[in-house]
Short mmCIF file of C-alpha atoms and ligand atoms in Angstrom, two decimals:
data_model
loop_
_atom_site.label_atom_id
_atom_site.label_comp_id
_atom_site.label_asym_id
_atom_site.label_seq_id
_atom_site.Cartn_x
_atom_site.Cartn_y
_atom_site.Cartn_z
CA LYS A 370 147.29 99.49 103.70
CA SER A 371 144.23 99.18 101.52
CA ARG A 372 141.73 96.41 102.10
CA TYR A 373 140.50 96.97 98.60
CA THR A 374 143.81 96.46 96.82
CA SER A 375 144.94 93.61 99.06
CA LYS A 376 141.73 91.57 98.85
CA PHE A 377 140.50 92.38 95.39
CA ASP A 378 141.85 92.29 91.91
CA CYS A 379 140.23 95.10 89.92
CA LYS A 380 139.10 93.78 86.55
CA LYS A 381 137.31 96.65 84.90
CA TYR A 382 135.35 99.85 85.23
CA LEU A 383 131.62 99.20 84.91
CA GLY A 384 130.12 102.64 85.14
CA GLY A 385 129.30 105.52 87.36
CA GLY A 386 127.81 108.92 87.52
CA ALA A 387 127.55 111.89 89.78
CA PHE A 388 128.13 109.96 92.98
CA GLY A 389 130.30 106.95 92.53
CA ARG A 390 132.25 104.59 90.36
CA VAL A 391 131.54 100.90 90.03
CA TYR A 392 134.17 98.26 89.24
CA LYS A 393 134.12 94.59 88.44
CA VAL A 394 136.51 92.90 90.84
CA ARG A 395 137.73 89.43 91.75
CA GLU A 396 137.92 88.46 95.40
CA ILE A 397 141.37 86.90 95.40
CA LEU A 398 140.86 84.46 98.28
CA LEU A 399 137.59 83.03 96.97
CA ASN A 400 138.34 83.58 93.31
CA LYS A 401 134.85 85.00 92.99
CA LYS A 402 133.65 88.04 91.06
CA PHE A 403 131.84 90.95 92.69
CA ALA A 404 130.97 94.53 91.93
CA VAL A 405 132.44 97.22 94.17
CA LYS A 406 131.00 100.71 94.23
CA ILE A 407 133.39 103.38 95.44
CA VAL A 408 131.89 106.59 96.74
CA ARG A 409 133.78 109.61 97.99
CA VAL A 410 132.62 110.66 101.45
CA LYS A 411 133.66 113.14 104.11
CA LYS A 412 136.18 112.16 106.76
CA LYS A 413 133.43 112.46 109.32
CA ILE A 414 131.00 110.13 107.62
CA SER A 415 127.41 111.36 107.63
CA ARG A 416 124.12 109.51 107.86
CA LYS A 417 123.41 110.59 104.32
CA ASP A 418 126.67 109.04 103.11
CA LEU A 419 125.66 105.79 104.73
CA ARG A 420 122.04 105.53 103.70
CA GLU A 421 122.72 103.70 100.42
CA VAL A 422 124.65 100.96 102.13
CA LYS A 423 122.29 100.90 105.14
CA ALA A 424 119.34 100.34 102.85
CA LEU A 425 121.12 97.69 100.82
CA SER A 426 122.10 95.86 103.98
CA VAL A 427 118.47 95.35 105.04
CA LEU A 428 117.18 94.43 101.61
CA LEU A 429 117.34 90.78 100.72
CA HIS A 430 115.25 90.00 97.68
CA THR A 431 115.67 88.27 94.31
CA ASN A 432 114.97 91.47 92.46
CA ILE A 433 117.35 93.71 94.35
CA VAL A 434 121.10 93.79 93.91
CA ARG A 435 122.55 91.77 96.75
CA TYR A 436 124.82 93.45 99.24
CA TYR A 437 127.87 91.78 100.82
CA SER A 438 129.91 94.25 102.83
CA CYS A 439 131.23 97.77 103.17
CA TRP A 440 134.20 99.62 104.62
CA THR A 441 135.94 102.97 104.38
CA GLU A 442 139.51 103.87 103.50
CA ASP A 443 141.46 107.07 103.70
CA THR A 444 142.43 108.52 100.39
CA GLY A 445 145.81 109.57 101.71
CA TYR A 446 146.33 112.31 99.19
CA MET A 447 145.20 115.09 101.50
CA GLN A 448 148.65 115.98 102.81
CA SER A 449 147.43 118.95 104.75
CA SER A 450 149.79 121.06 106.80
CA SER A 451 149.51 120.66 110.55
CA ALA A 452 148.22 124.22 110.75
CA ASP A 453 144.81 123.38 109.31
CA SER A 454 144.73 119.75 110.33
CA CYS A 455 141.78 120.44 112.58
CA SER A 456 139.52 121.58 109.81
CA SER A 457 140.79 118.96 107.38
CA GLN A 458 139.80 116.32 109.91
CA GLU A 459 136.28 117.28 109.01
CA SER A 460 136.65 117.76 105.31
CA SER A 461 139.41 115.52 103.99
CA PRO A 462 137.76 112.84 101.90
CA GLN A 463 137.74 109.13 102.34
CA LEU A 464 136.29 106.43 100.19
CA LEU A 465 133.33 104.25 101.02
CA TYR A 466 133.49 100.81 99.40
CA ILE A 467 130.33 98.83 98.83
CA GLN A 468 130.77 95.21 97.83
CA MET A 469 127.80 93.76 95.97
CA GLU A 470 126.67 91.04 93.66
CA LEU A 471 128.09 91.38 90.17
CA CYS A 472 125.35 91.88 87.60
CA GLY A 473 125.54 91.68 83.84
CA SER A 474 127.05 94.66 82.07
CA LYS A 475 123.84 95.48 80.23
CA THR A 476 121.37 97.63 82.13
CA LEU A 477 117.68 97.81 81.36
CA GLY A 478 118.56 101.00 79.50
CA HIS A 479 120.66 98.98 77.08
CA TRP A 480 117.93 96.35 76.83
CA ILE A 481 115.40 98.99 75.80
CA LYS A 482 117.76 100.54 73.26
CA GLU A 483 118.50 97.19 71.63
CA ARG A 484 114.86 96.33 71.23
CA ASN A 485 114.04 99.65 69.72
CA THR A 486 114.80 98.36 66.26
CA ARG A 487 111.45 96.62 65.94
CA THR A 488 108.21 98.34 65.07
CA LEU A 489 104.90 97.94 66.86
CA PRO A 490 105.05 95.84 70.00
CA ASP A 491 104.17 92.28 69.03
CA SER A 492 102.91 89.74 71.52
CA SER A 493 106.40 88.50 72.34
CA ARG A 494 107.56 92.00 73.24
CA ARG A 495 104.45 92.36 75.31
CA GLN A 496 105.22 89.15 77.22
CA GLU A 497 108.88 90.00 77.64
CA SER A 498 108.07 93.48 78.90
CA LEU A 499 105.56 92.12 81.35
CA THR A 500 108.04 89.56 82.68
CA ILE A 501 110.50 92.36 83.38
CA ALA A 502 107.86 94.73 84.73
CA LYS A 503 106.60 92.12 87.20
CA GLN A 504 110.07 91.65 88.62
CA ILE A 505 110.62 95.39 89.02
CA VAL A 506 107.29 95.69 90.81
CA SER A 507 108.17 92.80 93.14
CA GLY A 508 111.38 94.61 94.06
CA VAL A 509 109.56 97.92 94.55
CA GLU A 510 106.88 96.24 96.67
CA TYR A 511 109.58 94.84 98.91
CA ILE A 512 111.41 98.20 99.15
CA HIS A 513 108.15 99.88 100.19
CA PHE A 514 107.39 97.06 102.60
CA LYS A 515 110.71 97.86 104.25
CA LYS A 516 109.54 101.47 104.57
CA LEU A 517 111.99 102.85 102.06
CA ILE A 518 111.62 104.93 98.89
CA HIS A 519 114.10 104.33 96.08
CA ARG A 520 113.57 107.76 94.44
CA ASP A 521 115.84 107.11 91.45
CA LEU A 522 114.18 104.34 89.47
CA LYS A 523 115.19 104.53 85.82
CA PRO A 524 116.37 102.02 83.23
CA ALA A 525 120.08 102.76 83.88
CA ASN A 526 119.61 101.76 87.53
CA ILE A 527 117.99 98.44 86.74
CA LEU A 528 120.33 95.54 86.10
CA PHE A 529 120.23 91.85 85.29
CA GLY A 530 121.71 89.23 87.59
CA GLN A 531 123.92 86.37 86.38
CA ASP A 532 120.77 84.23 86.43
CA GLY A 533 118.97 86.73 84.20
CA ALA A 534 116.67 88.02 86.94
CA VAL A 535 115.95 91.72 87.08
CA LYS A 536 117.83 93.51 89.88
CA ILE A 537 117.06 96.99 91.14
CA GLY A 538 120.30 98.82 91.94
CA ASP A 539 121.67 102.27 92.77
CA PHE A 540 120.18 103.09 96.16
CA GLY A 541 122.12 106.35 96.21
CA LEU A 542 118.95 108.40 96.72
CA VAL A 543 117.07 105.98 98.95
CA THR A 544 115.23 107.50 101.88
CA ALA A 545 112.91 106.49 104.69
CA ASP A 546 109.18 106.43 104.01
CA ASP A 547 108.50 107.15 107.66
CA GLU A 548 105.20 108.86 107.06
CA ASP A 549 101.70 108.19 108.10
CA ASP A 550 99.59 107.68 105.01
CA GLU A 551 97.84 111.02 105.24
CA ASN A 552 100.72 113.44 105.11
CA PRO A 553 103.53 113.04 102.65
CA ARG A 554 106.58 114.59 104.22
CA GLU A 555 108.39 117.71 103.13
CA ARG A 556 111.83 116.66 101.97
CA THR A 557 115.09 118.25 100.96
CA ASN A 558 115.66 118.53 97.29
CA GLU A 559 118.02 115.92 95.89
CA THR A 560 117.44 115.53 92.24
CA GLY A 561 117.34 112.22 90.54
CA THR A 562 116.78 112.07 86.81
CA MET A 563 114.12 114.66 86.07
CA LEU A 564 112.60 112.68 83.22
CA TYR A 565 111.41 109.95 85.59
CA MET A 566 110.60 112.18 88.55
CA ALA A 567 106.99 112.38 89.67
CA PRO A 568 105.58 115.92 89.48
CA GLU A 569 105.29 116.26 93.27
CA GLN A 570 108.97 115.30 93.66
CA PHE A 571 109.84 118.73 92.24
CA GLU A 572 107.81 120.29 95.05
CA ASN A 573 109.66 118.31 97.70
CA ILE A 574 106.52 116.92 99.30
CA TYR A 575 106.07 113.31 98.43
CA ASP A 576 106.05 109.71 99.54
CA ARG A 577 106.68 106.22 98.11
CA LYS A 578 104.28 106.89 95.24
CA VAL A 579 107.10 108.65 93.36
CA ASP A 580 108.51 105.18 92.71
CA ILE A 581 105.20 104.10 91.19
CA PHE A 582 105.24 107.07 88.83
CA ALA A 583 108.82 106.35 87.71
CA PHE A 584 107.95 102.70 87.22
CA GLY A 585 104.98 103.70 85.06
CA LEU A 586 107.34 105.46 82.67
CA ILE A 587 109.75 102.55 82.67
CA TYR A 588 106.95 100.13 81.81
CA PHE A 589 105.94 102.42 78.99
CA GLU A 590 109.49 102.41 77.63
CA LEU A 591 109.62 98.65 77.88
CA LEU A 592 106.66 98.47 75.56
CA TRP A 593 106.99 101.38 73.22
CA LYS A 594 109.60 101.65 70.53
CA VAL A 595 111.20 104.98 69.69
CA SER A 596 113.86 105.51 67.06
CA THR A 597 115.93 108.38 68.42
CA GLY A 598 116.93 109.80 71.77
CA HIS A 599 115.11 112.96 70.85
CA GLU A 600 111.91 111.08 70.12
CA ARG A 601 112.30 109.15 73.35
CA ALA A 602 112.50 112.33 75.41
CA GLU A 603 109.48 113.72 73.61
CA VAL A 604 107.34 110.60 73.94
CA LEU A 605 108.26 110.27 77.61
CA ARG A 606 107.46 113.88 78.32
CA ASP A 607 104.02 113.33 76.82
CA ALA A 608 103.57 110.10 78.74
CA ARG A 609 104.27 112.01 81.95
CA ASN A 610 101.04 113.85 81.20
CA GLN A 611 99.23 110.66 80.26
CA LYS A 612 99.41 111.57 76.61
CA PHE A 613 100.28 108.40 74.74
CA PRO A 614 100.91 107.76 71.05
CA ARG A 615 97.65 107.21 69.21
CA GLU A 616 98.35 103.53 68.46
CA PHE A 617 99.25 102.77 72.05
CA PRO A 618 95.76 102.26 73.54
CA LEU A 619 94.72 100.42 70.39
CA THR A 620 97.49 97.83 70.51
CA LEU A 621 97.96 97.64 74.27
CA PRO A 622 94.64 98.53 75.95
CA GLN A 623 95.25 96.73 79.26
CA GLU A 624 98.71 98.15 79.68
CA GLU A 625 97.46 101.61 78.86
CA GLN A 626 94.90 101.42 81.61
CA ILE A 627 97.41 100.28 84.22
CA MET A 628 99.86 102.92 83.08
CA ARG A 629 97.31 105.70 83.41
CA SER A 630 96.75 104.78 87.03
CA MET A 631 100.49 104.85 87.75
CA LEU A 632 101.00 108.19 86.04
CA CYS A 633 98.14 109.89 87.85
CA ASN A 634 99.00 113.41 88.88
CA GLU A 635 97.50 112.77 92.28
CA PRO A 636 99.88 110.40 94.13
CA LYS A 637 97.12 108.98 96.32
CA GLN A 638 95.33 107.70 93.25
CA ARG A 639 98.35 105.75 92.06
CA PRO A 640 98.19 102.09 93.04
CA GLU A 641 100.41 100.63 95.74
CA ALA A 642 103.12 98.29 94.47
CA SER A 643 101.29 95.35 96.01
CA ALA A 644 98.08 96.12 94.09
CA LEU A 645 100.10 96.60 90.92
CA ASN A 646 101.74 93.27 91.43
CA ALA A 647 98.34 91.58 91.48
CA GLU A 648 97.23 93.64 88.49
CA LEU A 649 100.22 92.54 86.39
CA GLU A 650 99.75 88.97 87.46
CA LYS A 651 96.19 89.12 86.15
CA LEU A 652 97.42 90.62 82.88
CA ALA A 653 99.96 87.82 82.52
CA HIS A 654 97.13 85.30 82.72
CA THR A 655 95.08 87.18 80.14
CA LEU A 656 97.99 87.36 77.71
CA ASN A 657 98.94 83.76 78.15
CA PRO A 658 95.94 81.85 79.52
CA GLU A 659 97.17 78.32 78.82
CA LYS A 660 100.46 78.80 80.61
CA THR A 661 100.41 77.79 84.27
CA GLU A 662 102.16 79.62 87.10
CA ASN A 663 105.80 80.35 86.40
P1 ATP B 1492 124.39 107.78 88.80
O1 ATP B 1492 125.01 109.00 89.37
O2 ATP B 1492 124.28 107.78 87.30
O3 ATP B 1492 123.10 107.41 89.45
P2 ATP B 1492 125.93 106.13 90.44
O4 ATP B 1492 127.28 106.73 90.63
O5 ATP B 1492 124.92 106.40 91.47
O6 ATP B 1492 125.40 106.58 89.06
P3 ATP B 1492 125.22 103.33 90.05
O7 ATP B 1492 124.02 103.72 89.28
O8 ATP B 1492 125.04 102.56 91.29
O9 ATP B 1492 126.20 104.58 90.34
O10 ATP B 1492 126.16 102.50 89.08
C1 ATP B 1492 126.60 103.07 87.89
C2 ATP B 1492 126.62 102.02 86.79
O11 ATP B 1492 127.51 100.96 87.14
C3 ATP B 1492 125.27 101.37 86.55
O12 ATP B 1492 124.48 102.07 85.64
C4 ATP B 1492 125.69 100.01 86.01
O13 ATP B 1492 125.99 100.10 84.63
C5 ATP B 1492 126.97 99.71 86.76
N1 ATP B 1492 126.71 98.89 87.96
C6 ATP B 1492 126.29 99.32 89.16
N2 ATP B 1492 126.15 98.33 90.04
C7 ATP B 1492 126.49 97.20 89.39
C8 ATP B 1492 126.54 95.79 89.76
N3 ATP B 1492 126.21 95.38 90.98
N4 ATP B 1492 126.94 94.91 88.81
C9 ATP B 1492 127.26 95.34 87.56
N5 ATP B 1492 127.23 96.63 87.16
C10 ATP B 1492 126.85 97.55 88.05
MG1 MG B 1493 122.84 105.27 88.74
MG1 MG B 1494 122.99 107.10 91.75
#
């Protein structure tokens, strides 16, 4: 008997990728909507299978998708013969369900695409982008404070809550930042999206600063309009090497400076999320001096 089908009414498919599928559901008893992510895992569940939900369960922050509960269920369609039942004990799949807060259906990726119809960033785009950037940084600061590295920050993994607040999601690649500051650890290679990956992430020796690099590119995308997917890839590839469009430093000098620090090749020279938070706060005051806090 499935907990999922007995407790939830599946409303629609929201998205998914290499690792899981996410559905909008209604909790029948409470008549309340949630998102449920369903991930296929081995019968003998591994630490790696559980790290996404483990991380989510310790993270409680306005700018991180809220976690509610998790459970596993057998898939049932592995009707193995008794002869190899021993080995199938190990390998027959089950499903891991992760119940979370339901966010809006538009990701930050959609947000960026929609706004790409305008030309040069005007002051309202600048403000809007900063408002979003500040929330992402708050979430990242908290993740790092909890000694975790997200490792897969990209616009498609950033959502908006029902209240409109930015929510970092998809902790599928999260890992412990259990290092002393001096020696970034050697890690196994699990690729996120290459476009947002810090250079050292390809070498498998890195720390939390990979999140800062990815955020630098996201902030750039929040600000800079491109007209095609091809142009986007090109502009981002240049930005990875701190090569920005010519007009960029002219129209957005403060942002350019902050971005350069985040996209530094040397991870140690990239700012910590906490320093960045203060930096963006200062910028907010410069852009809008008469407006008081919040
Ligand atoms: P990928 O392999 O691309 O990283 P994934 O399988 O790891 O995907 P997620 O990124 O967690 O899965 O979710 C996939 C998509 O589902 C998201 O891009 C988003 O559109 C949607 N989604 C995820 N979580 C939620 C949520 N809590 N509320 C609403 N939509 C969500
Ligand atoms: Mg994802
Ligand atoms: Mg993922």
